Tab-separated table of C-alpha atoms in Angstrom:
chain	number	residue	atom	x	y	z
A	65	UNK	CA	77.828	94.144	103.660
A	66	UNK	CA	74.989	96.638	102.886
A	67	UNK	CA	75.720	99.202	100.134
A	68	UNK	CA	73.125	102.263	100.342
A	69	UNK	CA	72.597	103.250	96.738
A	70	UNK	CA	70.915	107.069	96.093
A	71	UNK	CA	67.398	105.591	95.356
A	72	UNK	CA	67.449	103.557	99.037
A	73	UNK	CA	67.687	106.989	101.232
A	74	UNK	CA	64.816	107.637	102.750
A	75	UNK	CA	63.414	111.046	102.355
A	76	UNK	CA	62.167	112.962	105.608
A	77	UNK	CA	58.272	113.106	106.012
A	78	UNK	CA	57.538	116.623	105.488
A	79	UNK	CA	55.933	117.905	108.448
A	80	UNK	CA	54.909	121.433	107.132
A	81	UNK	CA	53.496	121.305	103.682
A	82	UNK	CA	52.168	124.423	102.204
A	83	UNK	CA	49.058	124.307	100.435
A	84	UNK	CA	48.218	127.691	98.972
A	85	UNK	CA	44.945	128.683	97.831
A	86	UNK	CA	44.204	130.397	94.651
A	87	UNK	CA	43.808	133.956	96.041
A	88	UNK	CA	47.074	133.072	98.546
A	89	UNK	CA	48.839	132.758	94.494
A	90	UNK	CA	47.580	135.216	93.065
A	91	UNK	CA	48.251	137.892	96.207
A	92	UNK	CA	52.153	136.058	96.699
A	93	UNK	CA	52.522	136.402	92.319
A	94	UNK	CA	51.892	140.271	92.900
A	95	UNK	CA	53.826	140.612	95.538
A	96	UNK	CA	56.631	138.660	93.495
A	97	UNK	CA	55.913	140.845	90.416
A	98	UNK	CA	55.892	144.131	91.590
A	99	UNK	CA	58.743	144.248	93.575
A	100	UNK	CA	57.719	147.245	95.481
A	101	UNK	CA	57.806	145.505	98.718
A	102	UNK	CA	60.645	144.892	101.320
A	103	UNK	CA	63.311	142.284	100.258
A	104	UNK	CA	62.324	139.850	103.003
A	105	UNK	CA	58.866	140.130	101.976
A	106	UNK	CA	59.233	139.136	98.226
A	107	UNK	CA	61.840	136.483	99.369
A	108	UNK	CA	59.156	134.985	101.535
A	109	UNK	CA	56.613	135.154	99.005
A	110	UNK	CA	59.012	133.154	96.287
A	111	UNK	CA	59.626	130.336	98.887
A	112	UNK	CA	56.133	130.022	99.389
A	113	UNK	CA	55.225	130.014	95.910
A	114	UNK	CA	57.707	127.637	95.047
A	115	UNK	CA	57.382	124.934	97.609
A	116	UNK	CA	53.585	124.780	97.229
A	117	UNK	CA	52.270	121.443	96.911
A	118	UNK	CA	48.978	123.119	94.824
A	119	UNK	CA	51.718	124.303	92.132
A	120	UNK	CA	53.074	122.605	89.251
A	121	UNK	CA	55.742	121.106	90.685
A	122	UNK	CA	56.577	122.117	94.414
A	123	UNK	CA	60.639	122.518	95.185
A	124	UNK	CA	62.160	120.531	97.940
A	125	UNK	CA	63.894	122.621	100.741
A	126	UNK	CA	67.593	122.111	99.386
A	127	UNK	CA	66.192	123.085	95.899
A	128	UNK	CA	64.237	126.436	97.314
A	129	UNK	CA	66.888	127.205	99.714
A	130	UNK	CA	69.555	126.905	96.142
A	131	UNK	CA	66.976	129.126	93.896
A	132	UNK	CA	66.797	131.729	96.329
A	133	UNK	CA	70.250	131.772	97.682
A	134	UNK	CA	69.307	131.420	101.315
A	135	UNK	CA	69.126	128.272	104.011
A	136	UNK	CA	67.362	125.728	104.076
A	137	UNK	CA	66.590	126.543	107.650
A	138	UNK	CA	64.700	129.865	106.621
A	139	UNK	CA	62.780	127.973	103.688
A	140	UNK	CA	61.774	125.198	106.950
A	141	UNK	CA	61.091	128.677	109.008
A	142	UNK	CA	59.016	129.589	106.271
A	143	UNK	CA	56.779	126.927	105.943
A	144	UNK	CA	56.429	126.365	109.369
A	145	UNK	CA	55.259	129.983	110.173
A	146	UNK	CA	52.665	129.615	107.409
A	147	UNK	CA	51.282	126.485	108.811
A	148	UNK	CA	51.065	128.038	112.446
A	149	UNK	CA	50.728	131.471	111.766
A	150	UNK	CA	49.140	131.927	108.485
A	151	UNK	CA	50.352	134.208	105.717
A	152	UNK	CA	50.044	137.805	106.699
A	153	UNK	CA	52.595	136.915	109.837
A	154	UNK	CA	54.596	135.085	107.292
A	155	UNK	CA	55.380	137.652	104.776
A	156	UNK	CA	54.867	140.580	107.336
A	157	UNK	CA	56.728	141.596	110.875
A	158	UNK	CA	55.105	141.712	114.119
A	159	UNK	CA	54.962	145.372	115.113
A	160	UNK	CA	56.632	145.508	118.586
A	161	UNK	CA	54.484	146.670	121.320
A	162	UNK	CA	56.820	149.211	122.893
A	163	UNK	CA	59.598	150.953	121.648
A	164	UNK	CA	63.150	149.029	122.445
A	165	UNK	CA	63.909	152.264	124.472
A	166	UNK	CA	61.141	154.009	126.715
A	167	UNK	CA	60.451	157.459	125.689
A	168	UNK	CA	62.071	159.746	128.289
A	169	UNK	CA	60.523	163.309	127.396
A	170	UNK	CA	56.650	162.509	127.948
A	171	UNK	CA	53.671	165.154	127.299
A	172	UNK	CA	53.858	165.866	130.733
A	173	UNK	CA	57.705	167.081	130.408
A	174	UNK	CA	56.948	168.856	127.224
A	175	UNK	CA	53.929	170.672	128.783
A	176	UNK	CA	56.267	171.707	132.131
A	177	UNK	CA	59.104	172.534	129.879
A	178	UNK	CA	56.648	175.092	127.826
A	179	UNK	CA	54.964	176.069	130.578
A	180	UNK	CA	58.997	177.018	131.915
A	181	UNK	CA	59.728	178.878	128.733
A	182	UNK	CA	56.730	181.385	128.862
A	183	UNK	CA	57.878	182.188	132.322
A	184	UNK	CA	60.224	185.105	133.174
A	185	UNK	CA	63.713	184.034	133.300
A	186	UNK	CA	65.968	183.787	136.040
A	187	UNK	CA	67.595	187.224	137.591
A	188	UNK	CA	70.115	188.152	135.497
A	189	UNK	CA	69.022	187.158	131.983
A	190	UNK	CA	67.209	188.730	129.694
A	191	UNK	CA	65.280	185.805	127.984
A	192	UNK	CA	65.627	181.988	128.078
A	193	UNK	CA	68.125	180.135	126.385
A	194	UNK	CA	67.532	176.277	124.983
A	195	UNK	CA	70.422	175.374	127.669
A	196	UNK	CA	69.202	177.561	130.168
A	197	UNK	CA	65.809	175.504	129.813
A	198	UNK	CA	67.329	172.046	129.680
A	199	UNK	CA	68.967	173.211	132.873
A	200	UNK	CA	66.274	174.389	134.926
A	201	UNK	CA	64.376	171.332	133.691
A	202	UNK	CA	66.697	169.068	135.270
A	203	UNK	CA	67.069	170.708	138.267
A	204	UNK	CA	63.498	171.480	138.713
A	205	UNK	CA	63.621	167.352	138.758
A	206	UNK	CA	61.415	167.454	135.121
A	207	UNK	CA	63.559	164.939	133.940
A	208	UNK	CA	66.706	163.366	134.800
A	209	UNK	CA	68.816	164.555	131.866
A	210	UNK	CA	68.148	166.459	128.740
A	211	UNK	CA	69.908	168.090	126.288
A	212	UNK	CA	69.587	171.588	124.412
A	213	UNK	CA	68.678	170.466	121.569
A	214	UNK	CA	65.616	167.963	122.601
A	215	UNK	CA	64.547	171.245	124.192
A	216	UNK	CA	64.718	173.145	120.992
A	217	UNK	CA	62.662	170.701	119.236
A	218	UNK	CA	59.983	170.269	121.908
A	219	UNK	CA	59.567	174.316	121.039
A	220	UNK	CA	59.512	174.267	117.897
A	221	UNK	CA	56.948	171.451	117.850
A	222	UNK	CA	54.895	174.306	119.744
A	223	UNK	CA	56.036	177.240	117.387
A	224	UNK	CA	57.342	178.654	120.044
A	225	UNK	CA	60.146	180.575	119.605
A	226	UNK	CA	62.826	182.192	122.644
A	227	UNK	CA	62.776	185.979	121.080
């Protein structure tokens, strides 16, 4: 019968080790001193600092993922986005490329809309109203839905004013 003691497991072959240079250090310490930056940003930068294998003595994943109170899963995410990515992408978001939600008001509707407003209004009213506006601008086929107050702001972006 085989009895595994603690010094026969064998420890997993690190397949992203993080070598940092000096300047990587010295930019991740700053980061890690100021503390002016987002909270997943200084996080990221202690993780890397810590499981560097240029450092003193570089933390195991457990022992990072412990020190920093997160998983060891985001410590392996870590390293693995600095390997293939490099550092800026590490500590920094990807900007998306278009908004999660296309704009519905484009310069085009704005400009019609204006254009609408220094027109005379309809028979039967004085001046234009903001829901006036938003009304004739839908029916006029401008948009397919707006509301009073996006109307109001597209004037006031203008200065324009309905007295």
């Amino acid at each position: 019968m085989l009895r595994h003691t603690q010094h026969d497991t064998i420890m997993p072959t690190q397949k992203y080790d993080v070598n940092l240079s000096a300047t990587e250090r010295k930019q991740l310490t700053k980061i890690v001193k100021s503390g002016k930056m987002p909270a997943r940003t200084i996080m990221r930068a202690n993780i890397l600092l810590a499981v560097d294998r240029n450092g003193k003595s570089p933390m195991t994943v457990q022992e990072a993922a412990l020190a920093f109170n997160t998983s060891a899963t985001t410590v392996q995410k870590v390293r693995a986005c600095y390997r293939e990515r490099g550092l800026d992408a590490t500590l920094n978001r990807k900007k998306r490329e278009t908004p999660p939600v296309a704009a519905k008001v484009t310069g085009d509707v704005e400009a019609r809309i204006i254009a609408l407003a220094c027109t005379d209004p309809p028979k039967g009213y004085a001046k234009w109203t903001l829901r006036l506006l938003a009304d004739r601008s839908v029916k006029l086929g401008y948009v397919d839905s707006i509301s009073h107050t996006q109307v109001g702001r597209i004037l006031k972006k203008t200065n324009l004013s309905l007295t």
